[in-house]
GROMACS .gro file of N, CA and C in nm:
model
  552
    1MET      N    1  -0.256   2.260   0.465
    1MET     CA    2  -0.194   2.177   0.587
    1MET      C    3  -0.043   2.212   0.573
    2THR      N    4  -0.001   2.288   0.708
    2THR     CA    5   0.161   2.306   0.681
    2THR      C    6   0.236   2.197   0.771
    3THR      N    7   0.365   2.164   0.709
    3THR     CA    8   0.422   2.038   0.779
    3THR      C    9   0.563   2.127   0.836
    4THR      N   10   0.578   2.115   1.008
    4THR     CA   11   0.656   2.161   1.028
    4THR      C   12   0.744   2.054   1.084
    5ARG      N   13   0.884   2.087   1.153
    5ARG     CA   14   0.956   2.007   1.211
    5ARG      C   15   0.941   1.881   1.284
    6THR      N   16   0.802   1.935   1.386
    6THR     CA   17   0.760   1.821   1.495
    6THR      C   18   0.692   1.696   1.406
    7ASP      N   19   0.633   1.795   1.303
    7ASP     CA   20   0.523   1.676   1.214
    7ASP      C   21   0.648   1.536   1.158
    8GLN      N   22   0.740   1.564   1.191
    8GLN     CA   23   0.806   1.530   1.049
    8GLN      C   24   0.868   1.398   1.159
    9ALA      N   25   0.838   1.250   1.020
    9ALA     CA   26   0.943   1.147   1.098
    9ALA      C   27   1.008   1.120   1.222
   10ARG      N   28   0.989   1.062   1.317
   10ARG     CA   29   1.101   1.030   1.427
   10ARG      C   30   1.160   0.928   1.387
   11THR      N   31   1.350   0.959   1.372
   11THR     CA   32   1.445   0.869   1.364
   11THR      C   33   1.549   0.858   1.445
   12THR      N   34   1.565   0.952   1.615
   12THR     CA   35   1.611   0.916   1.696
   12THR      C   36   1.569   0.890   1.838
   13ALA      N   37   1.696   0.816   1.882
   13ALA     CA   38   1.688   0.755   2.011
   13ALA      C   39   1.567   0.777   2.123
   14ASP      N   40   1.621   0.888   2.102
   14ASP     CA   41   1.597   1.013   2.235
   14ASP      C   42   1.388   1.070   2.179
   15ASP      N   43   1.352   0.993   2.117
   15ASP     CA   44   1.173   1.022   2.085
   15ASP      C   45   1.125   0.899   2.151
   16PRO      N   46   1.014   0.968   2.242
   16PRO     CA   47   0.955   0.820   2.315
   16PRO      C   48   0.885   0.722   2.237
   17GLU      N   49   0.847   0.799   2.070
   17GLU     CA   50   0.759   0.701   2.021
   17GLU      C   51   0.867   0.627   1.905
   18PHE      N   52   0.955   0.694   1.857
   18PHE     CA   53   1.023   0.608   1.859
   18PHE      C   54   1.068   0.491   1.930
   19THR      N   55   1.105   0.493   2.025
   19THR     CA   56   1.148   0.394   2.073
   19THR      C   57   1.072   0.319   2.135
   20ALA      N   58   0.940   0.349   2.165
   20ALA     CA   59   0.829   0.276   2.195
   20ALA      C   60   0.782   0.185   2.067
   21LEU      N   61   0.843   0.278   1.912
   21LEU     CA   62   0.786   0.152   1.783
   21LEU      C   63   0.943   0.046   1.818
   22ILE      N   64   1.060   0.081   1.881
   22ILE     CA   65   1.153  -0.042   1.806
   22ILE      C   66   1.132  -0.140   1.959
   23ALA      N   67   1.017  -0.105   2.053
   23ALA     CA   68   1.021  -0.188   2.181
   23ALA      C   69   0.895  -0.261   2.135
   24THR      N   70   0.839  -0.201   2.053
   24THR     CA   71   0.736  -0.319   1.963
   24THR      C   72   0.776  -0.375   1.887
   25VAL      N   73   0.867  -0.362   1.797
   25VAL     CA   74   0.891  -0.419   1.714
   25VAL      C   75   1.023  -0.578   1.764
   26GLU      N   76   1.099  -0.525   1.889
   26GLU     CA   77   1.175  -0.611   1.918
   26GLU      C   78   1.042  -0.726   1.990
   27THR      N   79   0.935  -0.694   2.086
   27THR     CA   80   0.900  -0.771   2.134
   27THR      C   81   0.794  -0.861   2.066
   28VAL      N   82   0.751  -0.830   1.909
   28VAL     CA   83   0.696  -0.912   1.836
   28VAL      C   84   0.796  -1.021   1.794
   29LEU      N   85   0.891  -0.969   1.715
   29LEU     CA   86   1.034  -1.094   1.709
   29LEU      C   87   1.060  -1.163   1.805
   30ALA      N   88   1.056  -1.112   1.916
   30ALA     CA   89   1.113  -1.254   2.021
   30ALA      C   90   0.984  -1.347   2.066
   31GLU      N   91   0.904  -1.269   2.032
   31GLU     CA   92   0.741  -1.357   2.008
   31GLU      C   93   0.751  -1.466   1.931
   32TRP      N   94   0.780  -1.411   1.805
   32TRP     CA   95   0.770  -1.449   1.678
   32TRP      C   96   0.868  -1.633   1.663
   33THR      N   97   0.991  -1.562   1.720
   33THR     CA   98   1.117  -1.659   1.728
   33THR      C   99   1.147  -1.711   1.844
   34GLY      N  100   1.111  -1.704   1.939
   34GLY     CA  101   1.100  -1.731   2.092
   34GLY      C  102   1.012  -1.820   2.150
   35PRO      N  103   1.028  -1.858   2.251
   35PRO     CA  104   0.884  -1.893   2.392
   35PRO      C  105   0.763  -1.823   2.420
   36GLY      N  106   0.766  -1.731   2.314
   36GLY     CA  107   0.629  -1.660   2.387
   36GLY      C  108   0.520  -1.704   2.388
   37PRO      N  109   0.447  -1.647   2.491
   37PRO     CA  110   0.296  -1.727   2.509
   37PRO      C  111   0.209  -1.702   2.358
   38VAL      N  112   0.253  -1.585   2.283
   38VAL     CA  113   0.169  -1.588   2.199
   38VAL      C  114   0.222  -1.654   2.027
   39ARG      N  115   0.353  -1.732   2.047
   39ARG     CA  116   0.438  -1.754   1.885
   39ARG      C  117   0.303  -1.802   1.780
   40PRO      N  118   0.330  -1.716   1.653
   40PRO     CA  119   0.273  -1.801   1.603
   40PRO      C  120   0.325  -1.926   1.533
   41HIS      N  121   0.181  -2.008   1.502
   41HIS     CA  122   0.222  -2.140   1.440
   41HIS      C  123   0.123  -2.144   1.292
   42GLY      N  124   0.144  -2.253   1.262
   42GLY     CA  125   0.070  -2.261   1.126
   42GLY      C  126   0.042  -2.374   1.040
   43VAL      N  127  -0.035  -2.399   0.928
   43VAL     CA  128  -0.023  -2.506   0.875
   43VAL      C  129  -0.031  -2.457   0.709
   44ALA      N  130   0.047  -2.548   0.642
   44ALA     CA  131   0.057  -2.570   0.467
   44ALA      C  132  -0.053  -2.571   0.428
   45HIS      N  133  -0.098  -2.496   0.305
   45HIS     CA  134  -0.202  -2.526   0.229
   45HIS      C  135  -0.137  -2.479   0.062
   46GLN      N  136  -0.208  -2.601  -0.020
   46GLN     CA  137  -0.151  -2.605  -0.153
   46GLN      C  138  -0.279  -2.522  -0.222
   47ASP      N  139  -0.278  -2.421  -0.276
   47ASP     CA  140  -0.372  -2.390  -0.369
   47ASP      C  141  -0.392  -2.515  -0.526
   48PRO      N  142  -0.505  -2.592  -0.494
   48PRO     CA  143  -0.502  -2.662  -0.649
   48PRO      C  144  -0.500  -2.632  -0.773
   49ARG      N  145  -0.575  -2.495  -0.767
   49ARG     CA  146  -0.562  -2.382  -0.889
   49ARG      C  147  -0.443  -2.367  -0.937
   50THR      N  148  -0.381  -2.312  -0.849
   50THR     CA  149  -0.242  -2.197  -0.923
   50THR      C  150  -0.140  -2.295  -0.844
   51GLY      N  151  -0.123  -2.438  -0.779
   51GLY     CA  152  -0.016  -2.490  -0.727
   51GLY      C  153   0.071  -2.390  -0.596
   52LEU      N  154   0.027  -2.290  -0.581
   52LEU     CA  155   0.101  -2.195  -0.480
   52LEU      C  156   0.085  -2.258  -0.315
   53LEU      N  157   0.226  -2.239  -0.301
   53LEU     CA  158   0.183  -2.297  -0.138
   53LEU      C  159   0.204  -2.210  -0.047
   54THR      N  160   0.081  -2.154   0.032
   54THR     CA  161   0.100  -2.076   0.148
   54THR      C  162   0.085  -2.138   0.295
   55TRP      N  163   0.131  -2.030   0.361
   55TRP     CA  164   0.139  -2.114   0.518
   55TRP      C  165   0.036  -1.993   0.583
   56HIS      N  166  -0.049  -2.040   0.644
   56HIS     CA  167  -0.175  -1.930   0.745
   56HIS      C  168  -0.067  -1.997   0.856
   57LEU      N  169  -0.070  -1.824   0.926
   57LEU     CA  170  -0.051  -1.829   1.051
   57LEU      C  171  -0.108  -1.822   1.199
   58ARG      N  172  -0.108  -1.868   1.323
   58ARG     CA  173  -0.207  -1.837   1.371
   58ARG      C  174  -0.129  -1.762   1.499
   59GLY      N  175  -0.177  -1.645   1.542
   59GLY     CA  176  -0.136  -1.564   1.683
   59GLY      C  177  -0.006  -1.429   1.627
   60LEU      N  178  -0.010  -1.446   1.472
   60LEU     CA  179   0.074  -1.331   1.436
   60LEU      C  180  -0.045  -1.167   1.365
   61PRO      N  181  -0.132  -1.180   1.329
   61PRO     CA  182  -0.201  -1.135   1.314
   61PRO      C  183  -0.257  -1.001   1.432
   62ALA      N  184  -0.259  -1.032   1.555
   62ALA     CA  185  -0.306  -0.932   1.676
   62ALA      C  186  -0.142  -0.864   1.713
   63GLN      N  187  -0.047  -0.932   1.640
   63GLN     CA  188   0.107  -0.867   1.715
   63GLN      C  189   0.089  -0.776   1.551
   64LEU      N  190   0.080  -0.857   1.443
   64LEU     CA  191   0.104  -0.694   1.338
   64LEU      C  192  -0.006  -0.637   1.350
   65ASP      N  193  -0.147  -0.615   1.399
   65ASP     CA  194  -0.185  -0.513   1.437
   65ASP      C  195  -0.138  -0.378   1.523
   66HIS      N  196  -0.039  -0.443   1.638
   66HIS     CA  197  -0.005  -0.347   1.728
   66HIS      C  198   0.085  -0.297   1.651
   67LEU      N  199   0.210  -0.375   1.576
   67LEU     CA  200   0.312  -0.318   1.500
   67LEU      C  201   0.235  -0.169   1.463
   68HIS      N  202   0.155  -0.209   1.321
   68HIS     CA  203   0.093  -0.144   1.273
   68HIS      C  204   0.061   0.009   1.285
   69ALA      N  205  -0.058   0.016   1.471
   69ALA     CA  206  -0.078   0.135   1.561
   69ALA      C  207   0.068   0.165   1.575
   70ALA      N  208   0.162   0.105   1.640
   70ALA     CA  209   0.304   0.172   1.641
   70ALA      C  210   0.342   0.235   1.559
   71LEU      N  211   0.387   0.187   1.420
   71LEU     CA  212   0.411   0.240   1.320
   71LEU      C  213   0.366   0.372   1.287
   72HIS      N  214   0.156   0.415   1.291
   72HIS     CA  215   0.142   0.469   1.243
   72HIS      C  216   0.117   0.641   1.356
   73ALA      N  217   0.181   0.587   1.439
   73ALA     CA  218   0.169   0.667   1.570
   73ALA      C  219   0.297   0.726   1.574
   74ALA      N  220   0.402   0.679   1.522
   74ALA     CA  221   0.568   0.722   1.449
   74ALA      C  222   0.572   0.801   1.341
   75GLU      N  223   0.445   0.790   1.243
   75GLU     CA  224   0.507   0.809   1.133
   75GLU      C  225   0.378   0.888   1.101
   76PRO      N  226   0.317   1.018   1.085
   76PRO     CA  227   0.202   1.021   1.050
   76PRO      C  228   0.167   1.026   0.877
   77ALA      N  229   0.018   1.006   0.830
   77ALA     CA  230   0.053   1.024   0.722
   77ALA      C  231   0.099   1.096   0.599
   78GLU      N  232   0.108   1.235   0.668
   78GLU     CA  233   0.140   1.298   0.537
   78GLU      C  234   0.262   1.302   0.492
   79VAL      N  235   0.352   1.218   0.594
   79VAL     CA  236   0.473   1.158   0.606
   79VAL      C  237   0.536   1.084   0.504
   80ARG      N  238   0.464   0.993   0.541
   80ARG     CA  239   0.419   0.835   0.470
   80ARG      C  240   0.383   0.938   0.347
   81LEU      N  241   0.295   1.013   0.323
   81LEU     CA  242   0.248   1.046   0.157
   81LEU      C  243   0.371   1.111   0.097
   82ALA      N  244   0.427   1.170   0.170
   82ALA     CA  245   0.544   1.248   0.106
   82ALA      C  246   0.663   1.128   0.046
   83ARG      N  247   0.692   1.085   0.162
   83ARG     CA  248   0.755   0.940   0.136
   83ARG      C  249   0.759   0.862  -0.025
   84THR      N  250   0.620   0.884  -0.026
   84THR     CA  251   0.522   0.745  -0.168
   84THR      C  252   0.610   0.839  -0.220
   85LEU      N  253   0.561   0.987  -0.281
   85LEU     CA  254   0.565   1.094  -0.373
   85LEU      C  255   0.693   1.143  -0.424
   86ALA      N  256   0.790   1.107  -0.325
   86ALA     CA  257   0.977   1.134  -0.375
   86ALA      C  258   1.014   0.975  -0.468
   87ALA      N  259   0.929   0.879  -0.414
   87ALA     CA  260   0.991   0.756  -0.476
   87ALA      C  261   0.934   0.731  -0.599
   88ILE      N  262   0.831   0.842  -0.667
   88ILE     CA  263   0.782   0.785  -0.812
   88ILE      C  264   0.885   0.929  -0.895
   89ASP      N  265   0.926   0.787  -0.963
   89ASP     CA  266   1.027   0.869  -1.070
   89ASP      C  267   1.014   0.937  -1.122
   90PRO      N  268   1.057   1.081  -1.122
   90PRO     CA  269   1.042   1.184  -1.166
   90PRO      C  270   1.105   1.179  -1.348
   91SER      N  271   1.166   1.096  -1.351
   91SER     CA  272   1.240   1.069  -1.496
   91SER      C  273   1.209   1.022  -1.619
   92ARG      N  274   1.042   0.987  -1.564
   92ARG     CA  275   0.955   0.926  -1.689
   92ARG      C  276   0.856   1.014  -1.750
   93HIS      N  277   0.940   1.111  -1.769
   93HIS     CA  278   0.791   1.245  -1.847
   93HIS      C  279   0.781   1.184  -1.995
   94GLY      N  280   0.663   1.132  -2.009
   94GLY     CA  281   0.595   1.108  -2.148
   94GLY      C  282   0.665   1.024  -2.182
   95HIS      N  283   0.708   0.920  -2.172
   95HIS     CA  284   0.796   0.799  -2.253
   95HIS      C  285   0.716   0.737  -2.375
   96THR      N  286   0.782   0.791  -2.481
   96THR     CA  287   0.735   0.752  -2.585
   96THR      C  288   0.817   0.633  -2.654
   97GLY      N  289   0.916   0.564  -2.673
   97GLY     CA  290   0.973   0.486  -2.698
   97GLY      C  291   0.921   0.350  -2.685
   98PRO      N  292   1.001   0.225  -2.717
   98PRO     CA  293   0.939   0.135  -2.695
   98PRO      C  294   0.900   0.099  -2.584
   99ASP      N  295   0.831  -0.010  -2.594
   99ASP     CA  296   0.827  -0.063  -2.385
   99ASP      C  297   0.916  -0.181  -2.407
  100THR      N  298   0.990  -0.154  -2.358
  100THR     CA  299   1.119  -0.308  -2.306
  100THR      C  300   1.072  -0.337  -2.159
  101PRO      N  301   1.080  -0.404  -2.117
  101PRO     CA  302   1.027  -0.503  -2.017
  101PRO      C  303   1.067  -0.422  -1.877
  102GLN      N  304   1.242  -0.339  -1.897
  102GLN     CA  305   1.224  -0.243  -1.782
  102GLN      C  306   1.122  -0.065  -1.763
  103ILE      N  307   1.094  -0.057  -1.895
  103ILE     CA  308   1.012   0.024  -1.887
  103ILE      C  309   0.896  -0.050  -1.824
  104THR      N  310   0.825  -0.115  -1.854
  104THR     CA  311   0.689  -0.175  -1.796
  104THR      C  312   0.712  -0.219  -1.650
  105ALA      N  313   0.834  -0.250  -1.603
  105ALA     CA  314   0.817  -0.283  -1.472
  105ALA      C  315   0.880  -0.182  -1.413
  106ALA      N  316   0.912  -0.014  -1.451
  106ALA     CA  317   0.903   0.122  -1.424
  106ALA      C  318   0.775   0.140  -1.389
  107TYR      N  319   0.706   0.147  -1.532
  107TYR     CA  320   0.569   0.208  -1.510
  107TYR      C  321   0.510   0.136  -1.375
  108ALA      N  322   0.466  -0.008  -1.385
  108ALA     CA  323   0.406  -0.078  -1.299
  108ALA      C  324   0.501   0.003  -1.145
  109GLN      N  325   0.576  -0.061  -1.134
  109GLN     CA  326   0.629   0.019  -1.002
  109GLN      C  327   0.526   0.190  -0.971
  110ARG      N  328   0.594   0.280  -1.084
  110ARG     CA  329   0.485   0.435  -1.064
  110ARG      C  330   0.373   0.386  -1.066
  111ASN      N  331   0.297   0.348  -1.087
  111ASN     CA  332   0.139   0.334  -1.061
  111ASN      C  333   0.108   0.273  -0.953
  112ALA      N  334   0.158   0.166  -0.878
  112ALA     CA  335   0.146   0.139  -0.755
  112ALA      C  336   0.154   0.223  -0.699
  113LEU      N  337   0.273   0.279  -0.698
  113LEU     CA  338   0.301   0.456  -0.587
  113LEU      C  339   0.160   0.535  -0.585
  114ILE      N  340   0.146   0.526  -0.715
  114ILE     CA  341   0.065   0.618  -0.768
  114ILE      C  342  -0.061   0.617  -0.636
  115TRP      N  343  -0.147   0.481  -0.687
  115TRP     CA  344  -0.237   0.437  -0.623
  115TRP      C  345  -0.195   0.396  -0.477
  116ASN      N  346  -0.122   0.389  -0.402
  116ASN     CA  347  -0.077   0.408  -0.278
  116ASN      C  348  -0.122   0.565  -0.258
  117ALA      N  349  -0.061   0.645  -0.356
  117ALA     CA  350  -0.031   0.796  -0.287
  117ALA      C  351  -0.170   0.859  -0.257
  118LEU      N  352  -0.243   0.818  -0.330
  118LEU     CA  353  -0.360   0.796  -0.308
  118LEU      C  354  -0.449   0.824  -0.200
  119ALA      N  355  -0.421   0.694  -0.158
  119ALA     CA  356  -0.530   0.664  -0.054
  119ALA      C  357  -0.393   0.702   0.077
  120LEU      N  358  -0.284   0.726   0.053
  120LEU     CA  359  -0.234   0.790   0.172
  120LEU      C  360  -0.293   0.953   0.170
  121ALA      N  361  -0.282   0.989   0.076
  121ALA     CA  362  -0.409   1.142   0.041
  121ALA      C  363  -0.497   1.133   0.121
  122HIS      N  364  -0.600   1.035   0.111
  122HIS     CA  365  -0.725   1.017   0.195
  122HIS      C  366  -0.684   1.023   0.363
  123GLU      N  367  -0.631   0.993   0.386
  123GLU     CA  368  -0.559   0.886   0.517
  123GLU      C  369  -0.487   1.082   0.603
  124ALA      N  370  -0.429   1.119   0.516
  124ALA     CA  371  -0.375   1.241   0.579
  124ALA      C  372  -0.470   1.375   0.514
  125GLY      N  373  -0.630   1.360   0.503
  125GLY     CA  374  -0.664   1.476   0.468
  125GLY      C  375  -0.641   1.574   0.357
  126VAL      N  376  -0.560   1.525   0.301
  126VAL     CA  377  -0.515   1.605   0.128
  126VAL      C  378  -0.674   1.591   0.051
  127PRO      N  379  -0.649   1.656  -0.030
  127PRO     CA  380  -0.807   1.633  -0.131
  127PRO      C  381  -0.755   1.575  -0.226
  128ALA      N  382  -0.788   1.458  -0.246
  128ALA     CA  383  -0.723   1.380  -0.375
  128ALA      C  384  -0.859   1.292  -0.476
  129GLY      N  385  -0.828   1.224  -0.608
  129GLY     CA  386  -0.962   1.154  -0.642
  129GLY      C  387  -0.904   1.118  -0.750
  130VAL      N  388  -0.995   1.061  -0.868
  130VAL     CA  389  -0.971   1.007  -0.983
  130VAL      C  390  -1.014   1.088  -1.111
  131GLY      N  391  -1.012   1.121  -1.180
  131GLY     CA  392  -1.040   1.174  -1.309
  131GLY      C  393  -1.043   1.103  -1.392
  132HIS      N  394  -1.099   1.122  -1.529
  132HIS     CA  395  -1.097   1.048  -1.694
  132HIS      C  396  -1.070   1.165  -1.807
  133ASP      N  397  -0.974   1.103  -1.853
  133ASP     CA  398  -0.944   1.211  -1.979
  133ASP      C  399  -0.956   1.142  -2.113
  134PRO      N  400  -1.042   1.152  -2.165
  134PRO     CA  401  -1.096   1.033  -2.244
  134PRO      C  402  -1.023   1.069  -2.409
  135THR      N  403  -0.928   1.203  -2.403
  135THR     CA  404  -0.810   1.214  -2.486
  135THR      C  405  -0.719   1.160  -2.470
  136ASP      N  406  -0.707   1.096  -2.381
  136ASP     CA  407  -0.535   1.039  -2.351
  136ASP      C  408  -0.571   0.861  -2.320
  137PRO      N  409  -0.451   0.789  -2.407
  137PRO     CA  410  -0.434   0.665  -2.399
  137PRO      C  411  -0.438   0.606  -2.307
  138ARG      N  412  -0.405   0.647  -2.224
  138ARG     CA  413  -0.394   0.643  -2.052
  138ARG      C  414  -0.501   0.734  -2.006
  139PRO      N  415  -0.648   0.677  -2.018
  139PRO     CA  416  -0.758   0.770  -1.949
  139PRO      C  417  -0.771   0.801  -1.773
  140VAL      N  418  -0.756   0.721  -1.693
  140VAL     CA  419  -0.761   0.791  -1.585
  140VAL      C  420  -0.675   0.826  -1.527
  141VAL      N  421  -0.676   0.925  -1.450
  141VAL     CA  422  -0.644   1.031  -1.421
  141VAL      C  423  -0.612   1.036  -1.248
  142VAL      N  424  -0.530   1.073  -1.166
  142VAL     CA  425  -0.511   1.064  -1.035
  142VAL      C  426  -0.496   1.192  -0.958
  143TYR      N  427  -0.570   1.276  -0.926
  143TYR     CA  428  -0.524   1.365  -0.877
  143TYR      C  429  -0.503   1.384  -0.708
  144LEU      N  430  -0.351   1.503  -0.700
  144LEU     CA  431  -0.387   1.495  -0.549
  144LEU      C  432  -0.355   1.681  -0.541
  145GLU      N  433  -0.414   1.715  -0.437
  145GLU     CA  434  -0.436   1.871  -0.465
  145GLU      C  435  -0.321   1.927  -0.257
  146LEU      N  436  -0.256   1.903  -0.346
  146LEU     CA  437  -0.155   1.934  -0.242
  146LEU      C  438  -0.135   2.090  -0.158
  147PRO      N  439  -0.097   2.103  -0.050
  147PRO     CA  440  -0.091   2.242   0.012
  147PRO      C  441   0.059   2.321  -0.126
  148THR      N  442   0.099   2.268  -0.191
  148THR     CA  443   0.212   2.324  -0.256
  148THR      C  444   0.156   2.316  -0.437
  149GLY      N  445   0.037   2.247  -0.443
  149GLY     CA  446  -0.023   2.275  -0.541
  149GLY      C  447  -0.088   2.147  -0.600
  150GLN      N  448  -0.178   2.143  -0.697
  150GLN     CA  449  -0.213   2.022  -0.775
  150GLN      C  450  -0.094   1.937  -0.835
  151VAL      N  451  -0.108   1.805  -0.803
  151VAL     CA  452  -0.020   1.704  -0.946
  151VAL      C  453  -0.108   1.610  -0.978
  152SER      N  454  -0.075   1.584  -1.104
  152SER     CA  455  -0.195   1.419  -1.154
  152SER      C  456  -0.086   1.385  -1.219
  153TRP      N  457  -0.157   1.244  -1.217
  153TRP     CA  458  -0.086   1.134  -1.310
  153TRP      C  459  -0.204   1.024  -1.379
  154HIS      N  460  -0.164   1.014  -1.551
  154HIS     CA  461  -0.244   0.989  -1.606
  154HIS      C  462  -0.175   0.832  -1.549
  155LEU      N  463  -0.293   0.724  -1.563
  155LEU     CA  464  -0.300   0.555  -1.546
  155LEU      C  465  -0.342   0.485  -1.620
  156PRO      N  466  -0.348   0.375  -1.662
  156PRO     CA  467  -0.402   0.303  -1.765
  156PRO      C  468  -0.529   0.306  -1.731
  157ALA      N  469  -0.651   0.309  -1.784
  157ALA     CA  470  -0.800   0.190  -1.728
  157ALA      C  471  -0.722   0.050  -1.729
  158HIS      N  472  -0.870  -0.008  -1.633
  158HIS     CA  473  -0.830  -0.167  -1.617
  158HIS      C  474  -0.871  -0.284  -1.774
  159PRO      N  475  -0.795  -0.295  -1.793
  159PRO     CA  476  -0.807  -0.402  -1.935
  159PRO      C  477  -0.929  -0.446  -1.914
  160THR      N  478  -1.048  -0.480  -1.862
  160THR     CA  479  -1.161  -0.544  -1.892
  160THR      C  480  -1.276  -0.466  -1.808
  161GLY      N  481  -1.403  -0.492  -1.914
  161GLY     CA  482  -1.514  -0.445  -1.809
  161GLY      C  483  -1.564  -0.498  -1.702
  162TRP      N  484  -1.667  -0.420  -1.689
  162TRP     CA  485  -1.719  -0.498  -1.623
  162TRP      C  486  -1.802  -0.645  -1.655
  163ASP      N  487  -1.802  -0.726  -1.572
  163ASP     CA  488  -1.870  -0.916  -1.592
  163ASP      C  489  -1.993  -0.901  -1.585
  164GLY      N  490  -2.089  -0.799  -1.540
  164GLY     CA  491  -2.243  -0.787  -1.497
  164GLY      C  492  -2.214  -0.849  -1.340
  165HIS      N  493  -2.137  -0.870  -1.293
  165HIS     CA  494  -2.145  -0.888  -1.179
  165HIS      C  495  -2.251  -0.827  -1.032
  166SER      N  496  -2.325  -0.856  -0.961
  166SER     CA  497  -2.464  -0.809  -0.873
  166SER      C  498  -2.345  -0.736  -0.764
  167THR      N  499  -2.406  -0.697  -0.668
  167THR     CA  500  -2.403  -0.666  -0.583
  167THR      C  501  -2.332  -0.746  -0.440
  168THR      N  502  -2.450  -0.847  -0.458
  168THR     CA  503  -2.425  -1.001  -0.367
  168THR      C  504  -2.298  -1.068  -0.408
  169ALA      N  505  -2.314  -1.060  -0.557
  169ALA     CA  506  -2.218  -1.149  -0.607
  169ALA      C  507  -2.089  -1.121  -0.565
  170LYS      N  508  -2.064  -0.951  -0.606
  170LYS     CA  509  -1.933  -0.862  -0.549
  170LYS      C  510  -1.873  -0.928  -0.388
  171TYR      N  511  -2.000  -0.910  -0.312
  171TYR     CA  512  -1.932  -1.007  -0.145
  171TYR      C  513  -1.895  -1.119  -0.144
  172ALA      N  514  -2.030  -1.173  -0.214
  172ALA     CA  515  -1.950  -1.333  -0.198
  172ALA      C  516  -1.806  -1.359  -0.237
  173ARG      N  517  -1.812  -1.320  -0.377
  173ARG     CA  518  -1.647  -1.347  -0.437
  173ARG      C  519  -1.563  -1.204  -0.360
  174THR      N  520  -1.561  -1.120  -0.287
  174THR     CA  521  -1.476  -1.080  -0.173
  174THR      C  522  -1.469  -1.186  -0.019
  175ALA      N  523  -1.590  -1.254  -0.033
  175ALA     CA  524  -1.557  -1.317   0.113
  175ALA      C  525  -1.490  -1.420   0.043
  176ALA      N  526  -1.489  -1.490  -0.092
  176ALA     CA  527  -1.450  -1.628  -0.107
  176ALA      C  528  -1.294  -1.615  -0.125
  177PHE      N  529  -1.277  -1.473  -0.152
  177PHE     CA  530  -1.118  -1.468  -0.199
  177PHE      C  531  -1.046  -1.424  -0.067
  178VAL      N  532  -1.112  -1.379   0.031
  178VAL     CA  533  -1.041  -1.377   0.184
  178VAL      C  534  -1.034  -1.508   0.234
  179ASP      N  535  -1.148  -1.573   0.216
  179ASP     CA  536  -1.077  -1.749   0.285
  179ASP      C  537  -1.012  -1.792   0.194
  180LEU      N  538  -0.960  -1.785   0.048
  180LEU     CA  539  -0.879  -1.809  -0.038
  180LEU      C  540  -0.711  -1.739   0.023
  181ALA      N  541  -0.758  -1.666   0.065
  181ALA     CA  542  -0.557  -1.586   0.085
  181ALA      C  543  -0.548  -1.593   0.240
  182VAL      N  544  -0.675  -1.581   0.339
  182VAL     CA  545  -0.597  -1.535   0.517
  182VAL      C  546  -0.658  -1.673   0.559
  183GLY      N  547  -0.800  -1.799   0.493
  183GLY     CA  548  -0.801  -1.859   0.580
  183GLY      C  549  -0.923  -1.852   0.624
  184PRO      N  550  -1.002  -2.003   0.649
  184PRO     CA  551  -1.168  -1.955   0.757
  184PRO      C  552  -1.122  -1.864   0.869
   0.00000   0.00000   0.00000
């Protein structure tokens, strides 16, 4: 897969896709804040277990889907993958000192970017996957087969093992979470 100048992100006002993206954003914002026909409204909900207050909006998901599609059209997955990889801090070469709150936060951000890069690699058609290295304290390894060569990162394993849930329980738990987070 070779990236050419025409494949890269569009950022100029004379690009029709960029212009369409700006128009979409302006439309969504105008409908959200103004008297448009699909102005979102919602209800507040407080989770009794956590005390967190959430606001369930109505009317906005369709607008966000439209905006999401416009963003995908304006910037190819390969470019979004490259931007994600560029955000991974290359100064984290085998940290061996004490784990300070700053180091822990930096690694949490790095790990989230690596998981995001894995998803974007699949979307971009870049061969990628997860391996296992039992000799490392961070045994999960994410591999990307970039056109420029293989890259990989070690990540920590999930701290708890399988709790014995069945496939039926898995999907019931997933549905319950969706209802909790998004609403019925």
